[in-house]
Amino acid sequence: MKPPNFPYSDLRGGLIAAAVVLPQATAFGVTVFAPYLGAASGALAGLAGAIGLLLISGGAGGTIGLISGPTGASMALLSGTAVLLATSNVPPEIIAPALFTITVLAGLFQLAIAFAGGGRLMKFIPYPVFAGLATGIGLLLIKSQIKPWLGISYSGLWTRWYWLPMVTTAIAFCAVRYAPRFIPNIPGPLIGLVGGTLFYQLILYLTHPPSVPSYWVIGALPLWSDFDLALNQFTIWSALPWSLILHAAFTLAVLCSLNTLLTAVIADTTTGQRHNAHRELLAQGFGQVAVGLFGGLAGAASVGGTTTAVQAGARRWAALTAGILLLVLLLFAGSIGQWLPTSALAGIIIASALNLMEKDIIAWARQRRTRLDAAVALLVTLVTFVQDLMIAVLVGLSIAILLFIRSQSRLPVIQRRLTALERPSVRKRPADQVEWLAHHGDRIVMYHLSGILFFAKTDQLFEEMLPDLDRRSWVI
């Protein structure tokens, strides 16, 4: 039975979720798409991604209290892919449609993972692999924000104002990290966005500068009807390097699926419910396809958004409520973007990046029993940061397979060995059969096996059974 305050708790949780997702989705969208579409269209893409995932995933209800939106993983992967596309001589004007194509294909891959039962398999990926990916993504996020943090241009009148973006970023970062200690009922990212924006606009108001570099603010969001690149993306397929596109799409699907399933487990521990991995992956896949078709930034379940919303009472309809609230905001308050500084968004992303990074890796390295975990996490982190996320995911999956084989090879194949003398039959038999079993019962051997049998384990089993196979005996 629903508790009496169920609708109100979902409304409150949805409002909190929207407040968490709004600044992060905007910041991630600007980072990925600003070089190709402009900051305003990038912000629109980020919000479109959040709205699509919240509405579809929230409507499906695969996980109670789950909040979805653009994530650091999807931002880092798509930003890196955009750079690879540019170095592959892809024209700049079709890089954004190429990223939307990757998002659509990633959604289709997620649907395939769901139908193939991949949700259960992904839960066996060791945590050090996931920790390495998350830490590497955090480092990539920080690296991506150096440009908006420093403000880029130092020419002309604004040479003496180079400190403004840096200080705005620092204020937004500190607000995200520390303000919730004093204002626990308001999400940190929202405080950072408001605090950074107020500081930036106050400085401009007090100094009355003659002009401001346009790239220091997002700008008014364009109308969604003017944003048709995604719907026209099919016309540019012939110009795309498909090996790179498919590789990026599969990697994005794996990352988003992993992130979603991990967040679903976190939501379960708070709500006391059990998520449906198959249903959730289907919802995320359909949501990803819709997001790509309508020009949004890919995403997955958000750990920060989910935990904050669930603690505020979010349950069955909170994600849907958050999606509707963001849609209303996008339709009727798009002009607010002209007041939002990109440096404030940089502070939010840097704070999110630090939250992603696994702080225990160094502690793992200090203890003998967890040094292998630390080595795995550091290797995946290094590959993520030095190479790219696509290679890191392949390395991570390969390590997961090797660790699984290693753990299985250490387990005994034969759990117990008994003979008919040690475990006589309880069936009533004729006297001659009872006498025969008493004299030859040691030739009847029963093996109780455990674990998974693959090639190496089968060979190990054969060697352990060889003494019984070399003599006249019956093996059960």
Coordinates of C-alpha atoms in Angstrom, one line a residue:
M1 CA 0.0 0.0 0.0
K2 CA 1.3 3.5 -0.8
P3 CA 2.0 5.7 2.2
P4 CA -0.2 8.7 2.6
N5 CA 2.6 11.2 1.7
F6 CA 3.6 9.2 -1.4
P7 CA 2.6 11.9 -4.1
Y8 CA 4.2 14.7 -2.0
S9 CA 7.4 12.8 -1.4
D10 CA 7.7 12.1 -5.1
L11 CA 7.1 15.7 -5.9
R12 CA 9.7 16.8 -3.4
G13 CA 12.2 14.2 -4.6
G14 CA 11.5 15.1 -8.3
L15 CA 12.2 18.8 -7.5
I16 CA 15.4 18.0 -5.7
A17 CA 16.4 15.7 -8.6
A18 CA 15.8 18.4 -11.2
A19 CA 17.9 20.8 -9.1
V20 CA 20.8 18.3 -9.1
V21 CA 20.5 17.3 -12.8
L22 CA 20.0 20.8 -14.2
P23 CA 23.5 22.3 -13.6
Q24 CA 25.3 19.0 -14.3
A25 CA 23.4 18.4 -17.6
T26 CA 24.0 22.0 -18.7
A27 CA 27.7 21.8 -17.9
F28 CA 28.3 18.5 -19.6
G29 CA 26.4 19.6 -22.7
V30 CA 28.4 22.8 -23.0
T31 CA 31.7 20.9 -22.6
V32 CA 30.8 18.4 -25.4
F33 CA 29.0 20.5 -28.0
A34 CA 30.2 24.1 -27.5
P35 CA 33.1 23.7 -29.9
Y36 CA 30.7 22.6 -32.7
L37 CA 27.3 24.1 -31.9
G38 CA 28.0 26.9 -29.5
A39 CA 27.5 27.0 -25.8
A40 CA 23.8 27.7 -25.9
S41 CA 23.1 24.7 -28.2
G42 CA 25.4 22.6 -26.0
A43 CA 23.4 23.5 -22.9
L44 CA 20.2 22.6 -24.8
A45 CA 21.6 19.2 -25.8
G46 CA 22.5 18.5 -22.2
L47 CA 19.0 19.4 -20.9
A48 CA 17.4 17.4 -23.8
G49 CA 19.5 14.4 -22.7
A50 CA 18.3 14.7 -19.1
I51 CA 14.7 15.2 -20.1
G52 CA 14.6 12.2 -22.4
L53 CA 16.2 9.8 -20.0
L54 CA 14.2 11.0 -17.0
L55 CA 10.8 10.7 -18.8
I56 CA 11.4 7.3 -20.4
S57 CA 13.4 5.7 -17.6
G58 CA 11.1 7.2 -15.0
G59 CA 8.0 6.0 -16.8
A60 CA 9.3 2.5 -17.0
G61 CA 10.0 2.2 -13.3
G62 CA 12.7 -0.4 -13.5
T63 CA 14.3 1.0 -10.4
I64 CA 12.5 2.8 -7.6
G65 CA 14.0 6.3 -7.1
L66 CA 16.5 6.1 -9.9
I67 CA 17.5 9.5 -11.5
S68 CA 19.1 9.6 -14.9
G69 CA 20.8 12.3 -17.0
P70 CA 24.1 13.1 -18.7
T71 CA 27.1 11.7 -16.7
G72 CA 30.8 12.4 -16.5
A73 CA 31.5 9.1 -18.3
S74 CA 29.3 9.9 -21.3
M75 CA 30.7 13.4 -21.5
A76 CA 34.4 12.2 -21.3
L77 CA 33.8 9.5 -23.9
L78 CA 32.0 11.7 -26.4
S79 CA 34.4 14.6 -26.0
G80 CA 37.3 12.3 -26.7
T81 CA 35.5 10.8 -29.6
A82 CA 34.9 14.2 -31.1
V83 CA 38.6 14.8 -31.0
L84 CA 39.3 11.5 -32.8
L85 CA 36.7 12.4 -35.4
A86 CA 38.4 15.7 -36.0
T87 CA 41.8 14.0 -36.5
S88 CA 40.1 11.5 -38.9
N89 CA 39.3 14.4 -41.2
V90 CA 35.6 14.5 -40.4
P91 CA 34.3 17.9 -41.3
P92 CA 33.6 20.0 -38.2
E93 CA 30.0 20.7 -39.2
I94 CA 29.1 17.0 -39.0
I95 CA 30.9 16.1 -35.8
A96 CA 27.8 16.9 -33.6
P97 CA 25.5 14.8 -35.8
A98 CA 28.1 12.0 -35.6
L99 CA 27.9 12.2 -31.8
F100 CA 24.1 11.9 -32.0
T101 CA 24.5 8.9 -34.2
I102 CA 26.8 7.3 -31.6
T103 CA 24.1 7.9 -29.0
V104 CA 21.4 6.2 -31.0
L105 CA 23.6 3.2 -31.7
A106 CA 24.6 3.1 -28.0
G107 CA 20.9 2.8 -27.2
L108 CA 20.5 0.0 -29.6
F109 CA 23.5 -1.8 -28.1
Q110 CA 22.0 -1.3 -24.6
L111 CA 18.8 -2.9 -25.8
A112 CA 20.8 -5.9 -27.2
I113 CA 22.6 -6.2 -23.8
A114 CA 19.3 -6.2 -22.1
F115 CA 17.8 -8.9 -24.3
A116 CA 21.0 -11.0 -24.1
G117 CA 20.8 -11.0 -20.3
G118 CA 23.9 -8.8 -20.0
G119 CA 22.6 -7.1 -16.9
R120 CA 23.4 -10.2 -14.9
L121 CA 26.9 -10.6 -16.4
M122 CA 27.9 -7.0 -15.8
K123 CA 27.4 -7.4 -12.1
F124 CA 30.4 -9.8 -12.1
I125 CA 32.9 -7.1 -13.3
P126 CA 35.3 -6.5 -10.4
Y127 CA 35.0 -3.3 -8.5
P128 CA 38.7 -2.3 -9.1
V129 CA 38.0 -2.2 -12.8
F130 CA 35.1 0.1 -12.3
A131 CA 37.1 2.2 -9.8
G132 CA 39.9 2.6 -12.4
L133 CA 37.4 3.7 -15.0
A134 CA 35.7 6.2 -12.7
T135 CA 39.0 7.7 -11.5
G136 CA 40.3 8.0 -15.1
I137 CA 37.0 9.7 -16.1
G138 CA 37.4 12.1 -13.2
L139 CA 40.9 13.1 -14.4
L140 CA 39.6 13.6 -17.9
L141 CA 36.8 15.8 -16.6
I142 CA 39.2 18.0 -14.8
K143 CA 41.4 18.3 -17.8
S144 CA 38.5 19.3 -20.0
Q145 CA 37.7 22.3 -17.7
I146 CA 41.1 24.0 -17.9
K147 CA 39.9 26.1 -20.9
P148 CA 36.8 27.6 -19.3
W149 CA 38.5 27.9 -16.0
L150 CA 41.3 30.1 -17.3
G151 CA 39.0 32.1 -19.5
I152 CA 41.1 31.6 -22.7
S153 CA 41.6 35.1 -24.1
Y154 CA 43.9 37.7 -22.5
S155 CA 43.9 40.3 -25.2
G156 CA 42.8 43.9 -25.2
L157 CA 40.7 45.4 -22.4
W158 CA 40.1 42.0 -20.7
T159 CA 43.8 41.3 -20.1
R160 CA 43.4 42.6 -16.6
W161 CA 40.2 40.5 -16.1
Y162 CA 41.7 37.1 -16.6
W163 CA 41.1 36.3 -12.9
L164 CA 37.3 36.6 -13.2
P165 CA 36.6 33.1 -14.7
M166 CA 39.2 31.5 -12.3
V167 CA 37.6 33.0 -9.2
T168 CA 34.1 32.2 -10.5
T169 CA 35.1 28.6 -11.0
A170 CA 36.7 28.5 -7.5
I171 CA 33.5 30.0 -5.9
A172 CA 31.2 27.5 -7.7
F173 CA 33.5 24.6 -6.8
C174 CA 33.6 25.6 -3.1
A175 CA 29.9 26.1 -3.0
V176 CA 29.3 22.6 -4.4
R177 CA 31.7 21.0 -2.0
Y178 CA 31.1 22.8 1.2
A179 CA 27.8 24.7 1.1
P180 CA 25.6 21.5 1.7
R181 CA 27.2 21.2 5.2
F182 CA 25.4 24.4 6.1
I183 CA 22.4 24.2 3.8
P184 CA 21.7 20.4 3.6
N185 CA 18.3 20.7 2.0
I186 CA 19.6 22.3 -1.2
P187 CA 21.7 20.3 -3.7
G188 CA 25.3 21.4 -3.9
P189 CA 25.4 21.7 -7.8
L190 CA 22.5 24.1 -7.6
I191 CA 24.2 26.2 -4.9
G192 CA 27.3 26.3 -7.0
L193 CA 25.5 27.4 -10.1
V194 CA 23.6 30.2 -8.3
G195 CA 26.6 31.3 -6.3
G196 CA 29.0 31.4 -9.2
T197 CA 26.5 33.2 -11.4
L198 CA 25.7 35.8 -8.7
F199 CA 29.4 36.5 -8.1
Y200 CA 30.1 36.8 -11.8
Q201 CA 27.1 39.1 -12.5
L202 CA 27.8 41.2 -9.4
I203 CA 31.4 41.9 -10.5
L204 CA 30.1 42.9 -14.0
Y205 CA 27.5 45.2 -12.4
L206 CA 29.9 46.9 -10.1
T207 CA 32.6 47.5 -12.7
H208 CA 30.4 48.4 -15.8
P209 CA 32.8 46.9 -18.4
P210 CA 32.1 48.1 -22.0
S211 CA 31.9 44.5 -23.3
V212 CA 32.2 40.9 -22.2
P213 CA 33.7 38.0 -24.2
S214 CA 30.7 36.0 -25.5
Y215 CA 32.2 32.7 -24.7
W216 CA 32.3 33.6 -21.0
V217 CA 28.5 33.0 -20.8
I218 CA 26.3 30.3 -22.2
G219 CA 23.8 32.6 -24.0
A220 CA 20.0 32.2 -24.4
L221 CA 19.0 28.7 -25.4
P222 CA 17.8 28.3 -28.9
L223 CA 14.3 27.0 -29.6
W224 CA 14.1 23.3 -29.9
S225 CA 12.5 23.7 -33.3
D226 CA 15.6 25.3 -34.6
F227 CA 17.8 22.5 -33.4
D228 CA 17.4 20.0 -36.2
L229 CA 20.9 18.6 -36.6
A230 CA 20.0 15.3 -34.9
L231 CA 17.0 14.7 -37.2
N232 CA 19.1 15.3 -40.3
Q233 CA 22.0 13.1 -39.1
F234 CA 21.2 10.2 -41.4
T235 CA 22.2 12.2 -44.5
I236 CA 25.9 12.3 -43.3
W237 CA 26.4 8.6 -42.6
S238 CA 28.5 8.1 -45.7
A239 CA 31.1 10.6 -44.4
L240 CA 31.6 8.8 -41.1
P241 CA 34.4 6.5 -40.1
W242 CA 32.2 3.6 -39.1
S243 CA 34.8 1.5 -37.2
L244 CA 35.3 4.4 -34.8
I245 CA 31.6 5.1 -34.6
L246 CA 30.7 1.5 -33.7
H247 CA 33.6 1.2 -31.3
A248 CA 32.5 4.4 -29.5
A249 CA 28.9 3.4 -29.5
F250 CA 29.6 0.0 -27.9
T251 CA 31.9 1.5 -25.3
L252 CA 29.3 4.1 -24.5
A253 CA 26.6 1.4 -24.1
V254 CA 28.9 -0.6 -21.7
L255 CA 29.8 2.4 -19.6
C256 CA 26.2 3.6 -19.3
S257 CA 24.9 0.2 -18.5
L258 CA 27.6 -0.3 -15.8
N259 CA 26.8 3.1 -14.3
T260 CA 23.1 2.4 -14.3
L261 CA 23.3 -1.0 -12.7
L262 CA 25.7 0.3 -10.0
T263 CA 23.4 3.2 -9.2
A264 CA 20.4 0.9 -9.1
V265 CA 22.1 -1.2 -6.4
I266 CA 22.7 2.0 -4.4
A267 CA 19.1 3.0 -4.8
D268 CA 18.0 -0.4 -3.6
T269 CA 19.9 -0.1 -0.4
T270 CA 18.1 3.1 0.5
T271 CA 14.6 2.3 -0.7
G272 CA 14.5 -1.3 0.4
Q273 CA 13.3 -2.4 -3.0
R274 CA 14.8 -4.6 -5.7
H275 CA 15.5 -3.2 -9.1
N276 CA 14.7 -5.1 -12.3
A277 CA 18.0 -5.0 -14.3
H278 CA 16.4 -6.2 -17.6
R279 CA 13.6 -3.7 -17.4
E280 CA 16.0 -0.8 -16.4
L281 CA 18.4 -1.5 -19.3
L282 CA 15.5 -1.6 -21.8
A283 CA 14.3 1.7 -20.5
Q284 CA 17.8 3.2 -20.7
G285 CA 18.2 1.9 -24.2
F286 CA 15.0 3.3 -25.5
G287 CA 15.8 6.6 -23.7
Q288 CA 19.2 6.7 -25.3
V289 CA 17.8 6.2 -28.8
A290 CA 15.2 9.0 -28.2
V291 CA 17.9 11.3 -26.8
G292 CA 20.1 10.8 -29.9
L293 CA 17.3 11.3 -32.3
F294 CA 16.3 14.6 -30.7
G295 CA 19.7 16.1 -30.3
G296 CA 20.5 15.3 -26.7
L297 CA 23.6 14.3 -24.8
A298 CA 23.9 10.6 -23.9
G299 CA 23.7 9.7 -20.2
A300 CA 22.8 7.1 -17.6
A301 CA 21.7 6.8 -14.0
S302 CA 23.3 9.5 -11.8
V303 CA 24.7 8.4 -8.5
G304 CA 24.6 11.9 -7.0
G305 CA 21.1 12.7 -8.3
T306 CA 19.8 9.3 -7.2
T307 CA 21.2 9.4 -3.7
T308 CA 20.1 13.0 -3.1
A309 CA 16.6 12.5 -4.5
V310 CA 16.0 9.2 -2.6
Q311 CA 17.1 10.8 0.7
A312 CA 14.5 13.6 -0.1
G313 CA 11.8 10.9 -0.5
A314 CA 11.9 10.1 -4.2
R315 CA 10.2 6.8 -5.1
R316 CA 8.2 5.6 -8.1
W317 CA 7.3 8.9 -9.9
A318 CA 10.2 11.1 -8.9
A319 CA 12.2 10.7 -12.2
L320 CA 9.1 11.4 -14.3
T321 CA 8.4 14.5 -12.2
A322 CA 11.9 15.8 -12.6
G323 CA 11.8 15.3 -16.3
I324 CA 8.5 17.2 -16.6
L325 CA 9.9 20.1 -14.4
L326 CA 13.0 20.3 -16.6
L327 CA 10.9 20.3 -19.8
V328 CA 8.8 23.2 -18.5
L329 CA 11.9 25.1 -17.6
L330 CA 13.4 24.5 -21.0
L331 CA 10.3 25.6 -22.8
F332 CA 9.6 28.8 -20.8
A333 CA 12.9 29.9 -19.2
G334 CA 15.5 29.4 -22.0
S335 CA 16.6 33.0 -21.9
I336 CA 18.2 32.5 -18.4
G337 CA 21.2 31.0 -20.2
Q338 CA 22.5 34.5 -21.1
W339 CA 23.2 35.0 -17.4
L340 CA 25.0 31.7 -16.7
P341 CA 28.9 31.9 -16.9
T342 CA 30.7 28.8 -18.3
S343 CA 33.3 29.2 -15.6
A344 CA 30.6 28.4 -12.9
L345 CA 29.8 25.2 -14.9
A346 CA 33.5 24.4 -14.8
G347 CA 33.4 24.5 -11.0
I348 CA 30.5 22.1 -10.9
I349 CA 32.2 19.7 -13.3
I350 CA 35.5 19.7 -11.3
A351 CA 33.6 19.0 -8.1
S352 CA 31.7 16.1 -9.8
A353 CA 35.0 14.8 -11.1
L354 CA 36.5 14.7 -7.6
N355 CA 33.4 12.8 -6.4
L356 CA 33.9 10.2 -9.2
M357 CA 37.5 9.4 -8.3
E358 CA 38.1 6.4 -6.0
K359 CA 40.0 7.7 -2.9
D360 CA 40.9 4.2 -1.6
I361 CA 43.2 3.1 -4.4
I362 CA 46.3 4.4 -2.4
A363 CA 45.0 2.6 0.7
W364 CA 44.7 -0.6 -1.4
A365 CA 48.3 -0.3 -2.5
R366 CA 49.5 -0.2 1.1
Q367 CA 47.9 -3.5 2.1
R368 CA 49.3 -6.7 0.8
R369 CA 46.0 -8.4 0.3
T370 CA 44.6 -5.6 -1.9
R371 CA 47.7 -4.6 -3.9
L372 CA 46.5 -6.5 -6.9
D373 CA 43.2 -4.5 -6.7
A374 CA 45.2 -1.3 -6.6
A375 CA 47.4 -2.3 -9.6
V376 CA 44.3 -3.1 -11.6
A377 CA 42.6 0.2 -10.8
L378 CA 45.8 2.2 -11.5
L379 CA 46.3 0.4 -14.8
V380 CA 42.8 1.1 -16.0
T381 CA 43.1 4.7 -14.7
L382 CA 46.3 5.2 -16.7
V383 CA 44.9 3.8 -19.9
T384 CA 41.8 5.9 -19.5
F385 CA 43.8 9.1 -19.1
V386 CA 46.7 8.5 -21.4
Q387 CA 44.9 6.7 -24.2
D388 CA 41.1 6.9 -24.3
L389 CA 38.0 5.5 -22.7
M390 CA 37.3 3.1 -25.5
I391 CA 40.6 1.3 -25.1
A392 CA 40.2 1.5 -21.3
V393 CA 36.9 -0.3 -21.4
L394 CA 38.4 -3.1 -23.5
V395 CA 41.4 -3.3 -21.1
G396 CA 39.0 -3.3 -18.1
L397 CA 36.8 -6.1 -19.6
S398 CA 39.9 -8.2 -20.4
I399 CA 41.2 -7.8 -16.8
A400 CA 37.8 -8.7 -15.5
I401 CA 37.9 -12.0 -17.5
L402 CA 41.4 -12.8 -16.3
L403 CA 40.6 -12.1 -12.7
F404 CA 37.5 -14.3 -13.0
I405 CA 39.6 -17.1 -14.4
R406 CA 42.2 -16.6 -11.7
S407 CA 39.6 -16.8 -8.9
Q408 CA 37.9 -19.9 -10.4
S409 CA 41.2 -21.7 -10.9
R410 CA 42.0 -21.3 -7.2
L411 CA 38.7 -23.0 -6.2
P412 CA 38.7 -26.8 -5.7
V413 CA 36.8 -28.7 -8.3
I414 CA 36.0 -31.7 -6.1
Q415 CA 34.1 -30.6 -3.1
R416 CA 33.8 -34.1 -1.6
R417 CA 34.9 -37.7 -2.5
L418 CA 33.0 -40.6 -1.0
T419 CA 32.9 -44.4 -1.6
A420 CA 30.0 -46.7 -1.2
L421 CA 31.6 -47.9 2.1
E422 CA 31.6 -44.4 3.5
R423 CA 28.1 -43.6 2.2
P424 CA 26.3 -47.0 1.9
S425 CA 23.0 -47.2 0.0
V426 CA 19.8 -46.8 2.1
R427 CA 17.9 -48.9 -0.4
K428 CA 16.9 -52.4 0.8
R429 CA 18.8 -55.0 -1.2
P430 CA 19.1 -58.8 -1.4
A431 CA 21.7 -60.4 0.9
D432 CA 24.2 -61.3 -1.9
Q433 CA 24.2 -57.6 -3.1
V434 CA 24.7 -56.4 0.4
E435 CA 27.7 -58.8 0.8
W436 CA 29.2 -57.7 -2.5
L437 CA 28.9 -54.0 -1.5
A438 CA 30.6 -54.7 1.8
H439 CA 33.6 -56.3 0.1
H440 CA 33.9 -54.1 -3.0
G441 CA 32.2 -50.8 -2.0
D442 CA 35.5 -49.0 -2.2
R443 CA 35.4 -49.4 -6.0
I444 CA 32.2 -47.3 -6.2
V445 CA 33.3 -43.6 -6.0
M446 CA 31.1 -40.6 -5.8
Y447 CA 32.3 -37.1 -6.5
H448 CA 30.6 -33.9 -5.5
L449 CA 31.7 -31.2 -7.8
S450 CA 31.6 -27.4 -7.3
G451 CA 32.3 -24.3 -9.4
I452 CA 32.3 -23.7 -13.2
L453 CA 33.9 -26.3 -15.5
F454 CA 36.0 -24.8 -18.3
F455 CA 39.1 -26.2 -20.1
A456 CA 41.7 -25.7 -17.3
K457 CA 39.3 -26.9 -14.6
T458 CA 38.3 -29.9 -16.6
D459 CA 42.0 -30.9 -17.0
Q460 CA 42.4 -30.4 -13.2
L461 CA 39.4 -32.6 -12.5
F462 CA 40.8 -35.3 -14.8
E463 CA 44.1 -35.3 -12.9
E464 CA 42.4 -35.6 -9.5
M465 CA 40.2 -38.4 -10.7
L466 CA 43.0 -40.3 -12.4
P467 CA 43.8 -42.7 -9.5
D468 CA 40.2 -43.9 -9.6
L469 CA 40.1 -44.1 -13.4
D470 CA 43.2 -46.2 -13.5
R471 CA 41.6 -49.0 -11.5
R472 CA 38.4 -51.0 -12.0
S473 CA 35.9 -48.7 -10.4
W474 CA 32.6 -47.0 -11.0
V475 CA 32.6 -43.2 -10.8
I476 CA 29.5 -41.3 -10.0

